[in-house]
Each structure stands twice: as structure tokens, then as C-alpha cells.
Coordinates of C-alpha atoms in Angstrom, one line a residue:
Chain A
M1 CA 0.0 0.0 0.0
S2 CA 2.8 2.4 -0.9
F3 CA 2.4 5.6 -3.1
D4 CA 2.9 3.7 -6.4
S5 CA 1.5 0.3 -5.5
I6 CA -2.1 0.9 -6.8
D7 CA -2.3 1.9 -10.5
A8 CA -5.4 4.1 -10.4
W9 CA -5.6 7.9 -11.0
W10 CA -7.2 8.5 -7.6
W11 CA -4.8 6.5 -5.5
P12 CA -2.0 9.1 -5.1
F13 CA -4.7 11.7 -4.1
L14 CA -6.2 9.3 -1.5
F15 CA -2.6 8.6 -0.3
I16 CA -2.0 12.4 0.1
L17 CA -5.4 12.9 1.8
V18 CA -4.9 10.1 4.4
A19 CA -1.1 10.4 5.0
G20 CA -1.0 14.2 4.5
W21 CA -4.2 16.0 5.2
L22 CA -5.7 13.7 7.8
A23 CA -2.3 13.4 9.6
T24 CA -1.8 17.2 9.8
D25 CA -5.3 18.7 10.1
S26 CA -6.2 16.2 13.0
W27 CA -3.7 18.0 15.1
R28 CA -4.9 21.5 14.0
F29 CA -8.5 20.5 14.8
L30 CA -7.5 19.0 18.2
G31 CA -5.7 22.3 18.9
V32 CA -9.0 24.2 18.3
Y33 CA -10.9 21.8 20.5
L34 CA -8.3 22.1 23.3
G35 CA -7.7 25.9 22.8
G36 CA -7.6 27.4 26.2
R37 CA -8.0 24.0 28.0
I38 CA -4.4 22.9 28.0
S39 CA -1.4 24.8 29.3
D40 CA 1.3 25.6 26.7
D41 CA 4.2 24.7 29.0
S42 CA 2.8 21.4 30.4
D43 CA 5.3 18.6 30.5
I44 CA 3.5 16.5 27.9
L45 CA 3.7 19.3 25.3
V46 CA 7.5 19.6 26.0
L47 CA 7.9 15.9 25.2
V48 CA 5.7 16.2 22.1
R49 CA 7.6 19.2 20.9
A50 CA 11.0 17.5 21.5
V51 CA 10.0 14.4 19.5
A52 CA 8.6 16.5 16.7
T53 CA 11.7 18.7 16.6
A54 CA 14.1 15.8 16.5
L55 CA 12.0 14.2 13.7
V56 CA 12.1 17.4 11.6
A57 CA 15.8 17.8 12.3
A58 CA 16.4 14.3 11.0
V59 CA 14.5 15.3 7.8
I60 CA 16.8 18.4 7.5
A61 CA 20.0 16.4 7.9
N62 CA 18.8 13.7 5.4
L63 CA 18.0 16.4 2.9
V64 CA 21.6 17.6 3.1
M65 CA 23.3 14.2 3.4
F66 CA 21.1 12.1 1.0
P67 CA 19.5 14.7 -1.4
G68 CA 17.6 14.1 -4.6
G69 CA 17.8 15.8 -8.0
A70 CA 20.7 18.0 -9.0
L71 CA 22.0 18.4 -5.4
A72 CA 22.8 14.6 -5.3
A73 CA 25.6 15.2 -7.9
T74 CA 27.5 17.6 -5.6
P75 CA 30.1 16.4 -3.1
V76 CA 29.0 15.9 0.6
P77 CA 31.7 18.1 2.0
L78 CA 30.5 21.0 -0.1
R79 CA 26.9 20.6 1.1
L80 CA 28.0 20.3 4.7
A81 CA 30.3 23.3 4.5
A82 CA 27.5 25.4 2.9
A83 CA 24.9 24.3 5.6
A84 CA 27.4 24.9 8.4
A85 CA 28.4 28.3 7.1
G86 CA 24.7 29.3 6.7
F87 CA 23.9 28.2 10.2
A88 CA 26.9 29.9 11.7
A89 CA 26.0 33.2 9.9
Y90 CA 22.4 32.8 11.2
L91 CA 23.6 32.4 14.8
L92 CA 26.3 35.1 14.7
L93 CA 24.6 37.8 12.7
G94 CA 21.4 38.5 14.6
R95 CA 19.5 35.2 14.0
K96 CA 17.9 36.3 10.8
I97 CA 16.6 33.4 8.6
V98 CA 17.3 35.4 5.4
I99 CA 21.0 35.8 6.4
G100 CA 21.4 32.1 7.1
I101 CA 19.9 31.1 3.8
A102 CA 21.9 33.7 1.8
A103 CA 25.2 32.7 3.4
A104 CA 24.6 29.0 2.7
E105 CA 23.7 29.7 -0.9
A106 CA 26.7 32.0 -1.4
V107 CA 29.2 29.4 0.0
F108 CA 27.5 26.6 -2.0
I109 CA 27.5 28.5 -5.3
A110 CA 31.1 29.7 -4.8
G111 CA 32.3 26.2 -4.0
Y112 CA 30.3 24.7 -6.9
F113 CA 32.2 26.8 -9.4
A114 CA 35.5 26.7 -7.6
L115 CA 35.4 22.9 -7.8
G116 CA 34.6 23.1 -11.5
L117 CA 31.3 21.1 -11.2
Chain B
M1 CA -24.1 61.4 15.4
V2 CA -23.0 58.9 12.9
E3 CA -21.6 56.5 15.5
N4 CA -25.0 56.1 17.2
E5 CA -26.9 55.1 14.1
P6 CA -27.4 51.4 13.5
R7 CA -24.8 50.4 10.9
S8 CA -26.1 49.1 7.5
S9 CA -25.1 45.6 6.6
A10 CA -23.3 47.0 3.6
A11 CA -21.0 49.0 5.9
V12 CA -20.3 46.0 8.0
A13 CA -19.5 43.9 4.9
G14 CA -17.2 46.7 3.7
E15 CA -15.3 46.8 6.9
G16 CA -14.9 43.0 6.8
R17 CA -13.5 43.2 3.3
R18 CA -11.1 45.9 4.5
W19 CA -9.7 43.7 7.3
F20 CA -9.5 40.7 4.9
L21 CA -7.4 42.7 2.5
R22 CA -5.2 44.0 5.4
G23 CA -4.6 40.3 6.3
A24 CA -3.8 39.5 2.6
A25 CA -1.3 42.5 2.6
A26 CA 0.4 41.1 5.7
A27 CA 1.3 38.0 3.6
F28 CA 3.6 40.2 1.5
S29 CA 6.4 40.6 4.0
I30 CA 9.9 39.3 4.7
P31 CA 8.6 36.1 6.4
G32 CA 6.2 35.6 3.5
L33 CA 9.0 36.0 1.0
I34 CA 11.3 33.6 2.8
L35 CA 8.4 31.1 2.9
A36 CA 7.9 31.5 -0.9
S37 CA 11.6 30.7 -1.4
A38 CA 11.2 27.5 0.7
F39 CA 8.3 26.6 -1.6
V40 CA 10.5 27.1 -4.6
G41 CA 12.7 24.4 -3.1
F42 CA 9.8 22.2 -2.3
A43 CA 8.5 22.3 -5.9
G44 CA 12.0 21.2 -7.0
L45 CA 12.0 18.4 -4.4
A46 CA 8.5 17.2 -5.4
K47 CA 9.4 17.1 -9.1
A48 CA 12.7 15.3 -8.5
S49 CA 10.7 12.7 -6.4
G50 CA 8.4 11.9 -9.4
L51 CA 5.2 13.6 -8.3
T52 CA 3.1 15.2 -10.9
V53 CA 2.4 18.9 -10.9
V54 CA -1.3 18.3 -9.9
E55 CA -0.2 16.1 -7.0
T56 CA 2.3 18.6 -5.8
V57 CA -0.2 21.5 -5.9
F58 CA -2.9 19.3 -4.3
M59 CA -0.4 18.4 -1.5
T60 CA 0.4 22.2 -1.0
A61 CA -3.4 22.9 -0.6
V62 CA -4.4 20.0 1.7
V63 CA -1.3 19.7 3.9
W64 CA 0.1 23.2 3.8
A65 CA 2.7 22.7 6.6
L66 CA 6.1 22.4 4.9
P67 CA 7.8 20.0 7.3
A68 CA 4.8 17.6 7.0
K69 CA 5.0 17.7 3.2
V70 CA 8.7 17.1 3.2
V71 CA 8.2 14.1 5.5
L72 CA 5.4 12.9 3.3
I73 CA 7.7 13.0 0.2
G74 CA 10.4 11.3 2.2
A75 CA 7.9 8.5 3.0
I76 CA 6.8 8.3 -0.6
L77 CA 10.4 7.9 -1.8
S78 CA 11.2 5.2 0.8
K79 CA 8.1 3.3 -0.4
S80 CA 6.5 3.4 3.0
S81 CA 2.9 2.1 3.3
I82 CA 0.1 4.6 3.6
F83 CA -0.1 3.8 7.4
A84 CA 3.7 4.2 8.1
A85 CA 3.6 7.5 6.0
A86 CA 0.6 8.8 8.0
F87 CA 2.3 7.9 11.3
A88 CA 5.5 9.8 10.3
V89 CA 3.6 12.8 9.0
A90 CA 1.4 12.9 12.1
L91 CA 4.6 12.8 14.3
S92 CA 6.1 15.7 12.4
S93 CA 2.8 17.7 12.7
V94 CA 2.2 17.4 16.4
R95 CA 3.8 20.8 16.8
L96 CA 0.8 22.4 15.0
M97 CA -1.5 21.5 17.9
P98 CA 0.2 23.7 20.6
M99 CA 0.5 26.4 18.0
V100 CA -3.3 26.3 17.4
V101 CA -3.9 26.1 21.1
A102 CA -2.0 29.4 21.5
L103 CA -3.7 31.1 18.5
V104 CA -7.3 30.3 19.2
P105 CA -7.8 32.4 22.3
E106 CA -6.4 35.4 20.5
M107 CA -9.0 35.1 17.7
R108 CA -12.1 33.9 19.5
V109 CA -14.8 36.4 20.6
E110 CA -18.1 35.5 22.1
K111 CA -20.0 35.3 18.8
T112 CA -17.3 33.4 16.9
R113 CA -18.8 30.2 15.4
P114 CA -16.7 27.1 16.0
W115 CA -16.6 26.0 12.4
V116 CA -14.9 29.3 11.5
L117 CA -12.1 28.4 13.9
Y118 CA -11.8 24.8 12.6
A119 CA -11.7 26.1 9.0
L120 CA -9.1 28.8 9.8
S121 CA -6.9 26.3 11.7
H122 CA -6.0 24.7 8.4
F123 CA -3.9 27.8 7.6
V124 CA -1.7 27.3 10.8
A125 CA 1.9 26.7 10.0
V126 CA 5.0 28.5 11.2
T127 CA 4.9 31.6 8.9
S128 CA 1.2 32.5 9.2
W129 CA 1.3 31.8 12.9
V130 CA 4.3 34.0 13.6
L131 CA 2.8 36.8 11.4
A132 CA -0.6 36.6 13.1
L133 CA 0.8 36.7 16.6
E134 CA 2.9 39.7 15.6
R135 CA 0.0 41.7 13.9
F136 CA -3.0 40.8 16.0
R137 CA -2.3 43.6 18.5
D138 CA -3.2 46.1 15.7
V139 CA -6.4 44.2 14.8
P140 CA -9.6 44.6 16.8
P141 CA -10.5 41.2 18.4
E142 CA -13.8 40.8 16.5
R143 CA -11.9 41.3 13.2
R144 CA -9.1 38.9 13.8
T145 CA -10.8 35.8 12.2
I146 CA -11.4 37.7 8.9
F147 CA -7.8 39.2 9.1
Y148 CA -6.4 35.7 9.6
A149 CA -8.5 34.4 6.7
G150 CA -7.0 37.0 4.4
L151 CA -3.5 36.3 5.7
G152 CA -3.7 32.5 5.6
G153 CA -5.7 32.3 2.4
T154 CA -3.2 34.5 0.5
L155 CA -0.2 32.6 1.8
V156 CA -1.7 29.2 0.7
A157 CA -3.0 30.5 -2.7
G158 CA 0.2 32.4 -3.4
N159 CA 2.4 29.5 -2.7
M160 CA 0.2 27.2 -4.8
T161 CA 1.0 29.6 -7.6
V162 CA 4.7 29.6 -6.8
V163 CA 4.8 25.7 -6.8
T164 CA 3.0 25.5 -10.1
V165 CA 5.3 28.0 -11.9
V166 CA 8.5 26.6 -10.4
Y167 CA 7.5 23.0 -11.3
L168 CA 6.8 24.0 -14.9
V169 CA 10.1 25.9 -15.4
A170 CA 12.4 23.6 -13.2
D171 CA 13.7 21.7 -16.2
T172 CA 15.0 24.8 -17.9
L173 CA 17.2 25.8 -15.0
P174 CA 21.0 25.2 -15.2
P175 CA 22.3 22.4 -12.9
A176 CA 24.0 24.9 -10.5
A177 CA 20.7 26.8 -10.0
S178 CA 18.6 23.7 -9.4
A179 CA 21.2 22.3 -7.0
A180 CA 21.2 25.6 -5.1
L181 CA 17.4 25.5 -5.1
F182 CA 17.5 22.1 -3.3
L183 CA 19.5 23.7 -0.5
L184 CA 16.8 26.3 0.2
T185 CA 14.4 23.9 2.1
P186 CA 16.9 22.5 4.6
M187 CA 18.4 25.9 5.3
Y188 CA 14.9 27.4 5.8
F189 CA 14.0 24.6 8.3
L190 CA 17.4 24.7 10.0
T191 CA 17.1 28.4 10.9
S192 CA 13.4 28.7 11.5
L193 CA 13.3 25.5 13.6
W194 CA 16.1 26.8 15.8
G195 CA 14.5 30.2 16.1
S196 CA 11.0 28.9 17.0
A197 CA 12.2 26.6 19.9
R198 CA 10.4 27.4 23.1
E199 CA 12.7 25.7 25.6
S200 CA 16.3 24.5 25.4
A201 CA 15.1 20.9 25.3
A202 CA 14.0 21.7 21.7
H203 CA 17.6 22.8 20.8
V204 CA 18.9 19.5 22.3
A205 CA 16.3 17.6 20.3
M206 CA 17.3 19.4 17.2
V207 CA 21.1 18.6 17.6
L208 CA 20.3 15.0 18.3
G209 CA 17.9 14.7 15.4
L210 CA 20.5 16.2 13.0
G211 CA 23.0 13.5 14.0
L212 CA 20.6 10.6 14.3
G213 CA 18.7 11.2 11.1
P214 CA 21.6 10.3 8.7
L215 CA 22.9 7.6 11.1
F216 CA 19.5 5.7 11.2
H217 CA 19.1 6.4 7.4
V218 CA 22.0 4.0 7.0
L219 CA 21.3 1.6 9.9
V220 CA 17.4 1.3 9.7
P221 CA 16.3 2.6 6.3
G222 CA 12.5 3.2 6.3
F223 CA 12.4 3.8 10.0
D224 CA 15.0 6.5 10.2
L225 CA 12.7 9.4 10.8
L226 CA 10.6 7.7 13.5
A227 CA 13.7 6.3 15.3
A228 CA 15.5 9.7 15.2
G229 CA 12.3 11.5 16.4
L230 CA 11.5 9.1 19.3
I231 CA 15.1 8.5 20.5
G232 CA 16.4 12.0 20.0
G233 CA 13.2 13.6 21.3
G234 CA 12.9 11.2 24.2
A235 CA 16.5 11.9 25.2
A236 CA 16.0 15.6 25.0
Y237 CA 12.9 15.3 27.2
G238 CA 14.9 13.3 29.7
W239 CA 17.6 16.0 29.7
H240 CA 14.8 18.6 30.3
R241 CA 13.5 16.7 33.3
F242 CA 17.0 16.1 34.7
S243 CA 18.2 19.7 34.3
R244 CA 15.1 21.0 35.9
R245 CA 15.5 18.8 38.9
S246 CA 19.2 19.6 39.4
R247 CA 18.6 23.3 39.1
P248 CA 18.7 25.0 42.6
A249 CA 15.2 25.8 43.8

């Protein structure tokens, strides 16, 4: 029952609805239901946020280490250096997302051409 | 005195439209622009993963939260079953619940109908949430739902357009540009996730997740995200409990 295991036009959409829409909007609807009834700093929410954060962080690291498309053809050290430089610039220069992204892209593109890729 | 006259329904509708448009205008901001650049990266990712343009735009509309979509594509690529995919996406979307819990009391007035709040909650993701909490203080409480409808609706519709256009032109990009484009999504998450952490346990969880993700990708392919989330997040929570207990009262 994976994304391409049923050969019908509606299957990918059903897959996205169940694994995407239902899996995300359930939490949003539960949030409306609980709105005002649950304390934002309760211990269970700290655990929930920690698990969710580690999971998304794993996604981020995998996107850099095992990417798809054109990024897959570039060397791992270049990708790691670009990501590290972007994150360092973000932390050191006022925690602005736009600075982190711009620094990572600048290092990546400079390295891309310096390596003659 | 004009203020004492009962207001016509046309005047009320006009004012609603004005606040809707102000919400829509709030989408055109630096955070909105950064989000659009992350959706440029997402469109490239979806295309490289073999999704059609219709599937990609559909996913943008019905899921909306970017981390959930990236996890969903990861699950599609690793040939996960629909149930394993739903479980991984649900884990990555838990964070939406406390965000909605925080937003709802700011929008709700006595006459707000519940279905309006349920419908608007679909727009909740990092960018619209941050923008709403920032701008709500300038919006009268009874206008906040229509303001948020304008803001969230514009962000979703705008990025559906971005995704469509980028998907269609992605093939014409030089390889350097499309490789650079794939770096946008992880960098957006890396910085916004660090910045949105409430407690230092989230920073610990993030560092652990960054290390465990690739490790488990090699060791336990297919379960890498779940394992990294549960083990990294559980350890960060343990650290949170331990550091609180050892702190002098």
C-alpha cells in the first residue's frame, strides 16, 4: 500500500489525503478543541515538541546528506560546508533566517564553481 | 451622530472586506518572501521525487505545513505504506497542535462560530502563525478571524502559484541553479526551527535529530525518521526533566 502500489488515478490523491491531510489537520482540529484548555508549557507538550523537533531535524540532515535531484551530484563536504556556514552566519549575525539562507547559498555556489562542477 | 446610528449591513461587509485585505497584505512581508523561497525548493524536491504537478499543488493545498510535506515526500520515496507514512507525518505535525492552542484564544470572541475556527486552523503553519501573533495587536479582536482568513488564504494561494510555476520551469534551469534550489528547504528549516524553539530541550532535540537522522538512514532505512524522532526527542525530554530537577530551587 505504498504511493505507487495501486495503479489508479485516484490512489495518489487518496494517499496524500490520508497520510498528509488527515495526519496534519487532525492536530490542528485538536488544537481548536483544546484551545484554552491545555497549558502551553505542560510537560506532555514539552515531550511532544521535543519528539517533533528531533524528527524534523532528522529530515533536514537527510536532505543535506542524501538529497535528490541536482543536489545529489554535488560532493557531501560542499553541502555540509554550505549548511554549516549558513547556520553559523544565522547564529552570529542576529538570528535572521534570510541571512542564514543567503550565506549558505553563497558558499554553495562559490564552492560549486571553484570545484569546476 | 454617525456612531450612534445602526450600521447598515453594507457598511459591516465593507469593513470585513477591508480587514480581509489587510490580512492579505500582511502576507507580502519578509517572512512571506522567505516562505515562498522555501516553496521554490519544495517544488523542485517534489518534481525530482516523481510527483506530478497536480499532485504537488494538491499536497500544498491540503497539507500546507512544509515539514509535513517534506516528511510525506520522504515516506513516498522510501516506499512506505500509507499507514507508516501517515504515522511519520502525524509525528512531524504534532507541533501544530500547541500552535493552534496558542492562537485560538487570540481570535475567539463571544459570537465566533466554532466551524470558523476549525476552518481557519488549516492555515496554521510556522509563517502564518508568527505573522498573526505579531500583527494581532493592531487588529480589533472581533476582526481577527477575517484578518487571519486574508493572511492564511493569501499565503496558501500564493504558494500554490509559486509551486505551479517553479514545477513547470524547473527543467529549464542550469544544474548549478537547481542544485542551489534544493538547498533552500533544509536551510529554511534549520534556521526557522532553531528560532522557534520554546525551551532549550528543543535545541537539544534538534542537535540529536540532525545527528541521528543520517545515522539511522544507513542503519534502519525506512524507520530513520521515526527512530530519530522518538530516540532524539525522548533523550531531549529526559535532559529537560533532569536539568530542571538539578537546578537549585
